[in-house]
mmCIF file of C-alpha atoms in Angstrom:
data_model
loop_
_atom_site.group_PDB
_atom_site.id
_atom_site.type_symbol
_atom_site.label_atom_id
_atom_site.label_comp_id
_atom_site.label_asym_id
_atom_site.label_seq_id
_atom_site.Cartn_x
_atom_site.Cartn_y
_atom_site.Cartn_z
ATOM 1 C CA MET A 1 -35.148 -80.678 8.317
ATOM 2 C CA ALA A 2 -32.024 -80.904 6.175
ATOM 3 C CA ALA A 3 -31.132 -84.199 7.819
ATOM 4 C CA ALA A 4 -34.550 -85.612 7.016
ATOM 5 C CA ALA A 5 -34.258 -84.516 3.412
ATOM 6 C CA GLU A 6 -30.799 -86.005 3.133
ATOM 7 C CA ALA A 7 -32.085 -89.364 4.258
ATOM 8 C CA ALA A 8 -34.319 -89.494 1.183
ATOM 9 C CA VAL A 9 -31.346 -89.092 -1.156
ATOM 10 C CA PRO A 10 -28.973 -91.994 -1.886
ATOM 11 C CA ASP A 11 -25.776 -91.532 0.160
ATOM 12 C CA TYR A 12 -23.200 -92.081 -2.579
ATOM 13 C CA SER A 13 -20.303 -90.976 -0.375
ATOM 14 C CA ALA A 14 -20.853 -93.550 2.356
ATOM 15 C CA ALA A 15 -18.319 -96.357 2.657
ATOM 16 C CA GLU A 16 -21.070 -98.934 2.407
ATOM 17 C CA ALA A 17 -22.405 -97.497 -0.878
ATOM 18 C CA ALA A 18 -22.857 -99.970 -3.722
ATOM 19 C CA PRO A 19 -19.500 -100.712 -5.339
ATOM 20 C CA ASP A 20 -21.004 -100.825 -8.800
ATOM 21 C CA ARG A 21 -20.746 -97.319 -10.267
ATOM 22 C CA LEU A 22 -23.509 -98.018 -12.758
ATOM 23 C CA GLN A 23 -25.912 -98.770 -9.924
ATOM 24 C CA GLU A 24 -24.966 -95.496 -8.250
ATOM 25 C CA LEU A 25 -25.582 -93.609 -11.483
ATOM 26 C CA LEU A 26 -28.939 -95.315 -11.988
ATOM 27 C CA ALA A 27 -29.980 -94.590 -8.400
ATOM 28 C CA PHE A 28 -29.044 -90.926 -8.745
ATOM 29 C CA ASP A 29 -30.756 -90.575 -12.120
ATOM 30 C CA ALA A 30 -33.921 -92.176 -10.770
ATOM 31 C CA THR A 31 -34.357 -89.341 -8.259
ATOM 32 C CA LYS A 32 -34.943 -86.941 -11.206
ATOM 33 C CA SER A 33 -33.882 -84.131 -8.878
ATOM 34 C CA GLY A 34 -30.389 -83.486 -10.231
ATOM 35 C CA VAL A 35 -27.588 -81.875 -8.271
ATOM 36 C CA LYS A 36 -30.052 -79.249 -7.057
ATOM 37 C CA GLY A 37 -31.714 -82.064 -5.129
ATOM 38 C CA LEU A 38 -28.412 -83.004 -3.515
ATOM 39 C CA ALA A 39 -27.684 -79.377 -2.610
ATOM 40 C CA ASP A 40 -31.172 -78.948 -1.147
ATOM 41 C CA ALA A 41 -30.633 -82.092 0.921
ATOM 42 C CA GLY A 42 -27.712 -80.377 2.631
ATOM 43 C CA ILE A 43 -25.029 -82.918 1.751
ATOM 44 C CA THR A 44 -21.554 -82.057 3.017
ATOM 45 C CA LYS A 45 -19.563 -84.741 1.156
ATOM 46 C CA LEU A 46 -19.475 -84.987 -2.623
ATOM 47 C CA PRO A 47 -21.005 -88.219 -3.974
ATOM 48 C CA ARG A 48 -18.214 -90.221 -5.520
ATOM 49 C CA ILE A 49 -19.816 -90.326 -8.976
ATOM 50 C CA PHE A 50 -18.955 -86.594 -9.136
ATOM 51 C CA VAL A 51 -15.321 -86.934 -8.043
ATOM 52 C CA HIS A 52 -12.945 -86.222 -10.939
ATOM 53 C CA SER A 53 -9.420 -87.462 -11.486
ATOM 54 C CA PRO A 54 -6.808 -85.030 -10.117
ATOM 55 C CA ASP A 55 -5.451 -84.784 -13.671
ATOM 56 C CA ASP A 56 -8.726 -83.176 -14.796
ATOM 57 C CA LEU A 57 -9.056 -80.720 -11.919
ATOM 58 C CA PRO A 58 -7.893 -77.064 -11.941
ATOM 59 C CA SER A 59 -4.318 -77.134 -10.723
ATOM 60 C CA PRO A 60 -2.308 -74.936 -10.891
ATOM 61 C CA PRO A 61 -4.542 -71.842 -10.762
ATOM 62 C CA SER A 62 -5.659 -70.185 -13.997
ATOM 63 C CA PHE A 63 -3.192 -67.898 -15.742
ATOM 64 C CA ALA A 64 -3.958 -64.261 -14.890
ATOM 65 C CA GLY A 65 -1.641 -62.677 -17.458
ATOM 66 C CA LEU A 66 -3.993 -63.279 -20.410
ATOM 67 C CA LYS A 67 -7.370 -61.658 -21.030
ATOM 68 C CA VAL A 68 -10.129 -62.870 -23.327
ATOM 69 C CA PRO A 69 -10.845 -60.346 -26.126
ATOM 70 C CA VAL A 70 -13.827 -58.039 -25.624
ATOM 71 C CA ILE A 71 -15.115 -56.623 -28.927
ATOM 72 C CA ASP A 72 -17.368 -53.575 -29.154
ATOM 73 C CA LEU A 73 -19.954 -53.698 -31.961
ATOM 74 C CA HIS A 74 -21.115 -50.123 -31.527
ATOM 75 C CA GLY A 75 -21.521 -48.497 -34.935
ATOM 76 C CA VAL A 76 -20.644 -51.539 -37.059
ATOM 77 C CA ALA A 77 -23.959 -51.448 -38.930
ATOM 78 C CA ASP A 78 -23.509 -47.983 -40.459
ATOM 79 C CA ASP A 79 -19.878 -46.939 -39.961
ATOM 80 C CA ALA A 80 -17.517 -48.563 -42.494
ATOM 81 C CA ARG A 81 -14.405 -47.809 -40.468
ATOM 82 C CA ARG A 82 -15.860 -49.280 -37.284
ATOM 83 C CA ARG A 83 -16.988 -52.346 -39.206
ATOM 84 C CA ARG A 84 -13.503 -52.948 -40.615
ATOM 85 C CA GLU A 85 -12.059 -52.639 -37.107
ATOM 86 C CA ALA A 86 -14.597 -55.107 -35.688
ATOM 87 C CA VAL A 87 -14.039 -57.579 -38.535
ATOM 88 C CA GLU A 88 -10.289 -57.487 -37.929
ATOM 89 C CA GLN A 89 -10.744 -57.975 -34.192
ATOM 90 C CA ILE A 90 -13.126 -60.888 -34.766
ATOM 91 C CA ARG A 91 -10.709 -62.454 -37.262
ATOM 92 C CA ASP A 92 -7.863 -62.243 -34.762
ATOM 93 C CA ALA A 93 -9.948 -63.525 -31.839
ATOM 94 C CA SER A 94 -11.478 -66.383 -33.851
ATOM 95 C CA SER A 95 -8.129 -67.566 -35.158
ATOM 96 C CA SER A 96 -6.127 -67.258 -31.926
ATOM 97 C CA TRP A 97 -8.606 -67.626 -29.049
ATOM 98 C CA GLY A 98 -11.701 -69.265 -30.519
ATOM 99 C CA LEU A 99 -13.718 -67.349 -27.935
ATOM 100 C CA PHE A 100 -14.459 -63.678 -27.312
ATOM 101 C CA GLN A 101 -17.041 -61.423 -25.690
ATOM 102 C CA LEU A 102 -19.298 -58.962 -27.503
ATOM 103 C CA VAL A 103 -20.622 -55.713 -26.044
ATOM 104 C CA ASN A 104 -23.053 -53.269 -27.648
ATOM 105 C CA HIS A 105 -24.397 -56.205 -29.617
ATOM 106 C CA GLY A 106 -27.969 -54.941 -29.810
ATOM 107 C CA VAL A 107 -29.714 -57.466 -27.554
ATOM 108 C CA PRO A 108 -31.589 -55.530 -24.835
ATOM 109 C CA PRO A 109 -30.281 -56.149 -21.285
ATOM 110 C CA GLN A 110 -33.778 -57.053 -20.095
ATOM 111 C CA ILE A 111 -33.876 -59.938 -22.583
ATOM 112 C CA LEU A 112 -30.610 -61.357 -21.245
ATOM 113 C CA GLU A 113 -31.482 -60.886 -17.580
ATOM 114 C CA GLY A 114 -35.015 -62.143 -18.184
ATOM 115 C CA MET A 115 -33.658 -65.394 -19.617
ATOM 116 C CA LEU A 116 -31.272 -65.922 -16.698
ATOM 117 C CA GLN A 117 -34.019 -65.310 -14.158
ATOM 118 C CA GLY A 118 -36.503 -67.441 -16.099
ATOM 119 C CA SER A 119 -34.006 -70.281 -15.991
ATOM 120 C CA ARG A 120 -33.535 -69.760 -12.275
ATOM 121 C CA ARG A 121 -37.291 -69.880 -11.677
ATOM 122 C CA PHE A 122 -37.516 -73.216 -13.474
ATOM 123 C CA HIS A 123 -34.560 -74.818 -11.707
ATOM 124 C CA GLU A 124 -35.877 -73.693 -8.316
ATOM 125 C CA LEU A 125 -39.319 -75.205 -8.850
ATOM 126 C CA PRO A 126 -40.277 -78.112 -6.540
ATOM 127 C CA LYS A 127 -38.532 -81.270 -7.712
ATOM 128 C CA GLU A 128 -41.891 -82.994 -8.283
ATOM 129 C CA VAL A 129 -42.757 -80.350 -10.880
ATOM 130 C CA LYS A 130 -39.397 -80.507 -12.652
ATOM 131 C CA ALA A 131 -39.423 -84.301 -12.642
ATOM 132 C CA LYS A 132 -42.236 -84.275 -15.207
ATOM 133 C CA LEU A 133 -39.742 -82.894 -17.752
ATOM 134 C CA TYR A 134 -36.784 -85.064 -16.716
ATOM 135 C CA SER A 135 -35.780 -87.081 -19.769
ATOM 136 C CA ARG A 136 -32.888 -88.476 -21.794
ATOM 137 C CA ASP A 137 -35.005 -88.805 -24.944
ATOM 138 C CA LEU A 138 -33.039 -87.077 -27.722
ATOM 139 C CA LYS A 139 -36.251 -86.521 -29.698
ATOM 140 C CA GLN A 140 -37.928 -84.553 -26.909
ATOM 141 C CA ASN A 141 -37.671 -80.844 -27.754
ATOM 142 C CA VAL A 142 -37.936 -79.525 -24.204
ATOM 143 C CA LYS A 143 -36.437 -81.442 -21.326
ATOM 144 C CA TYR A 144 -34.607 -81.180 -18.036
ATOM 145 C CA VAL A 145 -31.693 -83.438 -17.164
ATOM 146 C CA CYS A 146 -28.566 -83.705 -15.050
ATOM 147 C CA ASN A 147 -25.528 -84.458 -17.240
ATOM 148 C CA TYR A 148 -26.639 -85.539 -20.724
ATOM 149 C CA ASP A 149 -23.533 -87.794 -20.723
ATOM 150 C CA LEU A 150 -24.070 -89.189 -17.216
ATOM 151 C CA PHE A 151 -23.555 -92.786 -18.353
ATOM 152 C CA LEU A 152 -20.636 -91.994 -20.699
ATOM 153 C CA SER A 153 -18.401 -89.593 -18.801
ATOM 154 C CA ARG A 154 -15.638 -90.643 -16.441
ATOM 155 C CA ALA A 155 -17.140 -88.446 -13.708
ATOM 156 C CA ALA A 156 -20.364 -86.483 -13.484
ATOM 157 C CA ASN A 157 -20.455 -82.675 -13.468
ATOM 158 C CA TRP A 158 -22.100 -80.494 -10.841
ATOM 159 C CA ARG A 159 -24.749 -79.042 -13.160
ATOM 160 C CA ASP A 160 -28.433 -79.345 -14.089
ATOM 161 C CA THR A 161 -29.760 -78.308 -17.490
ATOM 162 C CA LEU A 162 -33.057 -77.221 -19.032
ATOM 163 C CA SER A 163 -32.765 -77.607 -22.806
ATOM 164 C CA CYS A 164 -34.908 -76.549 -25.727
ATOM 165 C CA ASN A 165 -34.542 -77.508 -29.385
ATOM 166 C CA PHE A 166 -35.914 -74.638 -31.473
ATOM 167 C CA SER A 167 -36.910 -76.957 -34.308
ATOM 168 C CA THR A 168 -39.909 -76.686 -36.593
ATOM 169 C CA THR A 169 -41.672 -79.247 -34.400
ATOM 170 C CA LEU A 170 -41.333 -77.205 -31.195
ATOM 171 C CA ASN A 171 -44.635 -76.583 -29.478
ATOM 172 C CA PRO A 172 -44.173 -73.424 -27.365
ATOM 173 C CA GLN A 173 -46.657 -74.812 -24.848
ATOM 174 C CA ASP A 174 -44.100 -77.518 -24.016
ATOM 175 C CA ILE A 175 -41.833 -74.842 -22.507
ATOM 176 C CA PRO A 176 -42.513 -74.397 -18.770
ATOM 177 C CA ASP A 177 -44.719 -71.370 -18.202
ATOM 178 C CA VAL A 178 -42.317 -69.931 -15.600
ATOM 179 C CA CYS A 179 -39.823 -69.184 -18.397
ATOM 180 C CA ARG A 180 -41.757 -69.601 -21.659
ATOM 181 C CA ASP A 181 -42.006 -65.966 -22.695
ATOM 182 C CA GLU A 182 -38.414 -65.269 -21.724
ATOM 183 C CA MET A 183 -37.098 -68.302 -23.584
ATOM 184 C CA LEU A 184 -38.974 -67.521 -26.792
ATOM 185 C CA ALA A 185 -37.866 -63.880 -26.749
ATOM 186 C CA TYR A 186 -34.291 -64.892 -25.993
ATOM 187 C CA GLY A 187 -34.343 -67.385 -28.856
ATOM 188 C CA GLU A 188 -35.475 -64.749 -31.347
ATOM 189 C CA HIS A 189 -32.821 -62.234 -30.277
ATOM 190 C CA MET A 190 -30.040 -64.824 -30.269
ATOM 191 C CA LEU A 191 -30.983 -65.896 -33.789
ATOM 192 C CA ASP A 192 -30.780 -62.283 -34.959
ATOM 193 C CA LEU A 193 -27.432 -61.827 -33.217
ATOM 194 C CA ALA A 194 -26.060 -65.070 -34.677
ATOM 195 C CA GLU A 195 -26.866 -63.884 -38.190
ATOM 196 C CA SER A 196 -25.100 -60.569 -37.507
ATOM 197 C CA VAL A 197 -22.055 -62.431 -36.163
ATOM 198 C CA TYR A 198 -22.061 -64.735 -39.195
ATOM 199 C CA GLU A 199 -21.904 -61.665 -41.433
ATOM 200 C CA LEU A 200 -18.814 -60.413 -39.606
ATOM 201 C CA LEU A 201 -17.234 -63.865 -39.625
ATOM 202 C CA SER A 202 -17.897 -64.150 -43.369
ATOM 203 C CA GLU A 203 -16.111 -60.858 -43.962
ATOM 204 C CA ALA A 204 -13.288 -62.012 -41.697
ATOM 205 C CA LEU A 205 -12.819 -64.959 -44.081
ATOM 206 C CA GLY A 206 -12.752 -62.607 -47.077
ATOM 207 C CA LEU A 207 -16.215 -63.691 -48.217
ATOM 208 C CA SER A 208 -19.400 -61.750 -48.895
ATOM 209 C CA PRO A 209 -21.309 -60.874 -45.706
ATOM 210 C CA SER A 210 -24.136 -63.271 -46.582
ATOM 211 C CA HIS A 211 -21.993 -66.325 -47.297
ATOM 212 C CA LEU A 212 -22.247 -68.190 -43.976
ATOM 213 C CA LYS A 213 -25.933 -67.386 -43.643
ATOM 214 C CA SER A 214 -26.522 -68.724 -47.158
ATOM 215 C CA ILE A 215 -25.352 -72.204 -46.166
ATOM 216 C CA ASN A 216 -27.910 -72.449 -43.361
ATOM 217 C CA LEU A 217 -25.598 -72.191 -40.382
ATOM 218 C CA SER A 218 -28.293 -70.439 -38.337
ATOM 219 C CA MET A 219 -30.581 -73.444 -38.560
ATOM 220 C CA GLY A 220 -30.670 -76.267 -36.057
ATOM 221 C CA HIS A 221 -30.332 -74.069 -32.994
ATOM 222 C CA PHE A 222 -30.886 -75.375 -29.489
ATOM 223 C CA MET A 223 -30.518 -73.903 -26.033
ATOM 224 C CA SER A 224 -29.106 -75.170 -22.743
ATOM 225 C CA ALA A 225 -29.953 -73.266 -19.566
ATOM 226 C CA HIS A 226 -27.471 -74.454 -16.942
ATOM 227 C CA TYR A 227 -27.860 -74.245 -13.173
ATOM 228 C CA TYR A 228 -24.822 -74.812 -10.923
ATOM 229 C CA PRO A 229 -25.842 -75.039 -7.244
ATOM 230 C CA PRO A 230 -23.365 -74.404 -4.420
ATOM 231 C CA CYS A 231 -21.012 -77.392 -4.256
ATOM 232 C CA PRO A 232 -19.871 -78.848 -0.899
ATOM 233 C CA GLU A 233 -16.426 -79.861 -2.230
ATOM 234 C CA PRO A 234 -15.724 -77.874 -5.417
ATOM 235 C CA GLU A 235 -12.051 -78.815 -5.360
ATOM 236 C CA LEU A 236 -13.043 -82.421 -6.231
ATOM 237 C CA THR A 237 -15.303 -81.823 -9.223
ATOM 238 C CA LEU A 238 -16.186 -79.526 -12.130
ATOM 239 C CA GLY A 239 -19.267 -77.638 -13.183
ATOM 240 C CA THR A 240 -18.564 -78.628 -16.787
ATOM 241 C CA SER A 241 -15.651 -80.764 -17.957
ATOM 242 C CA LYS A 242 -13.335 -79.518 -20.687
ATOM 243 C CA HIS A 243 -14.790 -79.818 -24.186
ATOM 244 C CA CYS A 244 -15.127 -78.175 -27.583
ATOM 245 C CA ASP A 245 -18.623 -77.265 -28.731
ATOM 246 C CA PRO A 246 -20.596 -79.452 -31.192
ATOM 247 C CA SER A 247 -21.777 -76.462 -33.208
ATOM 248 C CA PHE A 248 -20.790 -73.906 -35.788
ATOM 249 C CA LEU A 249 -21.316 -71.104 -33.302
ATOM 250 C CA THR A 250 -22.308 -70.827 -29.652
ATOM 251 C CA LEU A 251 -23.654 -67.679 -28.009
ATOM 252 C CA LEU A 252 -23.606 -67.707 -24.220
ATOM 253 C CA ILE A 253 -24.699 -65.440 -21.397
ATOM 254 C CA GLU A 254 -23.747 -65.885 -17.747
ATOM 255 C CA ASP A 255 -24.341 -64.212 -14.422
ATOM 256 C CA GLU A 256 -21.727 -62.357 -12.396
ATOM 257 C CA LEU A 257 -20.434 -65.410 -10.492
ATOM 258 C CA GLY A 258 -17.962 -66.456 -13.203
ATOM 259 C CA GLY A 259 -16.201 -69.798 -13.409
ATOM 260 C CA LEU A 260 -15.948 -70.185 -17.197
ATOM 261 C CA GLN A 261 -12.398 -70.840 -18.374
ATOM 262 C CA VAL A 262 -10.868 -71.184 -21.844
ATOM 263 C CA ARG A 263 -7.695 -73.015 -22.868
ATOM 264 C CA HIS A 264 -5.233 -70.615 -24.516
ATOM 265 C CA GLU A 265 -1.539 -71.118 -25.232
ATOM 266 C CA GLY A 266 -1.422 -74.027 -22.803
ATOM 267 C CA HIS A 267 -3.033 -72.068 -19.950
ATOM 268 C CA TRP A 268 -6.521 -72.064 -18.490
ATOM 269 C CA VAL A 269 -7.711 -68.447 -18.601
ATOM 270 C CA ASP A 270 -10.700 -67.036 -16.709
ATOM 271 C CA VAL A 271 -13.470 -65.581 -18.853
ATOM 272 C CA SER A 272 -14.300 -62.703 -16.516
ATOM 273 C CA PRO A 273 -18.002 -61.778 -16.701
ATOM 274 C CA VAL A 274 -18.671 -58.443 -18.438
ATOM 275 C CA PRO A 275 -22.099 -56.942 -17.647
ATOM 276 C CA GLY A 276 -24.420 -57.272 -20.624
ATOM 277 C CA ALA A 277 -21.869 -59.130 -22.759
ATOM 278 C CA VAL A 278 -22.508 -62.183 -24.930
ATOM 279 C CA VAL A 279 -19.736 -64.773 -25.126
ATOM 280 C CA VAL A 280 -19.083 -66.051 -28.663
ATOM 281 C CA ASN A 281 -17.545 -69.493 -28.981
ATOM 282 C CA ILE A 282 -16.281 -70.965 -32.254
ATOM 283 C CA GLY A 283 -17.480 -74.565 -32.546
ATOM 284 C CA ASP A 284 -15.894 -77.614 -34.139
ATOM 285 C CA LEU A 285 -18.004 -77.321 -37.264
ATOM 286 C CA LEU A 286 -16.896 -73.758 -37.981
ATOM 287 C CA GLN A 287 -13.283 -74.865 -37.645
ATOM 288 C CA ILE A 288 -13.982 -77.502 -40.306
ATOM 289 C CA ILE A 289 -15.651 -75.232 -42.863
ATOM 290 C CA SER A 290 -13.125 -72.412 -42.270
ATOM 291 C CA ASN A 291 -10.399 -75.005 -42.994
ATOM 292 C CA GLY A 292 -8.825 -74.298 -39.640
ATOM 293 C CA LYS A 293 -8.697 -70.514 -40.036
ATOM 294 C CA PHE A 294 -11.061 -70.246 -37.060
ATOM 295 C CA LYS A 295 -10.308 -72.278 -33.946
ATOM 296 C CA SER A 296 -12.629 -74.413 -31.877
ATOM 297 C CA VAL A 297 -11.313 -74.150 -28.356
ATOM 298 C CA GLU A 298 -11.478 -76.188 -25.170
ATOM 299 C CA HIS A 299 -13.345 -74.598 -22.301
ATOM 300 C CA ARG A 300 -14.716 -75.681 -18.931
ATOM 301 C CA VAL A 301 -16.633 -74.393 -15.903
ATOM 302 C CA LEU A 302 -15.347 -74.612 -12.332
ATOM 303 C CA ALA A 303 -17.502 -75.707 -9.422
ATOM 304 C CA ASN A 304 -17.956 -73.250 -6.573
ATOM 305 C CA ARG A 305 -19.055 -73.171 -2.927
ATOM 306 C CA LEU A 306 -21.086 -70.104 -3.874
ATOM 307 C CA GLY A 307 -24.122 -70.160 -6.070
ATOM 308 C CA PRO A 308 -26.220 -70.817 -7.845
ATOM 309 C CA ARG A 309 -24.320 -69.918 -11.014
ATOM 310 C CA LEU A 310 -26.524 -69.378 -14.064
ATOM 311 C CA SER A 311 -25.618 -69.529 -17.746
ATOM 312 C CA VAL A 312 -27.547 -70.000 -20.975
ATOM 313 C CA ALA A 313 -25.922 -71.235 -24.182
ATOM 314 C CA MET A 314 -27.479 -71.123 -27.652
ATOM 315 C CA PHE A 315 -25.893 -73.557 -30.097
ATOM 316 C CA PHE A 316 -26.193 -73.165 -33.869
ATOM 317 C CA ALA A 317 -25.611 -76.543 -35.479
ATOM 318 C CA GLY A 318 -26.812 -76.352 -39.095
ATOM 319 C CA VAL A 319 -28.904 -78.793 -41.121
ATOM 320 C CA ARG A 320 -28.796 -82.430 -40.011
ATOM 321 C CA GLU A 321 -31.527 -83.773 -42.283
ATOM 322 C CA GLY A 322 -30.967 -85.060 -45.806
ATOM 323 C CA ASN A 323 -27.623 -85.329 -47.563
ATOM 324 C CA TYR A 324 -26.310 -81.811 -46.948
ATOM 325 C CA LEU A 325 -22.513 -81.988 -46.805
ATOM 326 C CA TYR A 326 -20.319 -79.557 -44.871
ATOM 327 C CA GLY A 327 -16.627 -79.185 -45.606
ATOM 328 C CA PRO A 328 -14.001 -76.484 -46.115
ATOM 329 C CA ILE A 329 -15.504 -73.554 -48.017
ATOM 330 C CA LYS A 330 -14.272 -73.776 -51.607
ATOM 331 C CA GLU A 331 -13.871 -70.007 -51.933
ATOM 332 C CA ILE A 332 -11.101 -69.971 -49.316
ATOM 333 C CA LEU A 333 -9.194 -72.850 -50.926
ATOM 334 C CA SER A 334 -6.679 -72.520 -53.757
ATOM 335 C CA GLU A 335 -3.830 -74.340 -55.450
ATOM 336 C CA ASN A 336 -1.682 -73.382 -52.483
ATOM 337 C CA VAL A 337 -4.334 -73.984 -49.803
ATOM 338 C CA SER A 338 -5.567 -77.573 -49.666
ATOM 339 C CA PRO A 339 -8.523 -78.749 -47.585
ATOM 340 C CA LYS A 340 -7.556 -80.012 -44.129
ATOM 341 C CA TYR A 341 -10.903 -81.698 -43.497
ATOM 342 C CA ARG A 342 -13.175 -83.935 -45.528
ATOM 343 C CA GLU A 343 -16.803 -83.171 -46.273
ATOM 344 C CA ILE A 344 -19.144 -84.660 -43.700
ATOM 345 C CA LEU A 345 -22.796 -85.116 -42.936
ATOM 346 C CA LEU A 346 -23.650 -83.476 -39.642
ATOM 347 C CA GLU A 347 -25.262 -86.720 -38.508
ATOM 348 C CA GLU A 348 -21.846 -88.385 -38.765
ATOM 349 C CA TYR A 349 -20.241 -85.690 -36.620
ATOM 350 C CA PHE A 350 -22.942 -85.879 -33.959
ATOM 351 C CA GLN A 351 -22.795 -89.670 -33.814
ATOM 352 C CA VAL A 352 -19.087 -89.449 -32.957
ATOM 353 C CA PHE A 353 -19.698 -86.638 -30.449
ATOM 354 C CA ALA A 354 -22.569 -88.485 -28.760
ATOM 355 C CA SER A 355 -20.467 -91.627 -28.349
ATOM 356 C CA ARG A 356 -18.106 -89.860 -25.950
ATOM 357 C CA GLY A 357 -18.611 -87.959 -22.732
ATOM 358 C CA LEU A 358 -17.291 -84.515 -21.939
ATOM 359 C CA GLY A 359 -13.725 -84.355 -20.706
ATOM 360 C CA THR A 360 -12.293 -86.338 -23.615
ATOM 361 C CA GLU A 361 -10.042 -85.100 -26.409
ATOM 362 C CA SER A 362 -11.272 -83.225 -29.486
ATOM 363 C CA ILE A 363 -12.979 -85.370 -32.109
ATOM 364 C CA LEU A 364 -11.822 -83.252 -35.064
ATOM 365 C CA SER A 365 -9.083 -85.759 -35.899
ATOM 366 C CA HIS A 366 -11.856 -88.100 -37.112
ATOM 367 C CA PHE A 367 -12.523 -85.720 -39.992
ATOM 368 C CA THR A 368 -9.054 -84.624 -41.119
ATOM 369 C CA LEU A 369 -7.599 -85.542 -44.506
#
């Protein structure tokens, strides 16, 4: 049965496959079944459009001597001492790592697990059902796709994604019913958590707790629910290529399989899953408005023979409409502290980001003074 299914999928690894990479990409994209379709077909060789350069692959192994900070938020709402401790820990983690994990953050475990399982239910639907949502239309609020940068990146990643833009034009009925309730509940809780994190980040910058919220950083949030099937040759590809996030803040949950790595002090460090934790990732835009006090950091996801791996990221990207400018916060500048970045429209940032695939260098140099 697997052999029959495999026959229906283009054999990208065969020697007689079309030499034109674009044609291979178009043929794969036309299946609308993503890498889950390839895994279900029982392929044993990785299609060459997924094969990465050895320079981009994980060698040598990740550095085990460093551990990503885990910050406990228990008591920060009503205990001044605990809050000061948490603010200091977040300041240190945001300036040195750019990524940390939160525990006792207030989001119920059933909300997190419900979202992961809702995502799994969608990705494991029959491909004919999922294909109805398969789209590369940037204006479509809810869509399913394999590699948003499929036609830009140097090599494709072993990952499918269900995405949802929580904009004012979102019709909840557009969300697949197998995960609709879970996605809406998850979105509400992540928005609440983001605003709490922004308060702590504001204090870490020496500002009033409401400062970052007051400049609309919680707006423009969108979600990506990733599904990483078992990979036949994980040593040749990646689940997600290295990149920095196009956001102010990213909140991420993952299952117990692991595979997320962060670049720190020249080493790739495993982000070991902590039950019930939420991973906080400083995005490029927060590095800009913090004038470099907070660090946007490269991270990636390894492919694995085991799986599926599940993760859900919520990105908070601010206001893109109108002429709203974002630049280094004036309150943290002084005669002795000059701005390192110019003021930008978010549309300008996203145009640069969208012109490049994952796996390329940071784009922040485009906006430095």
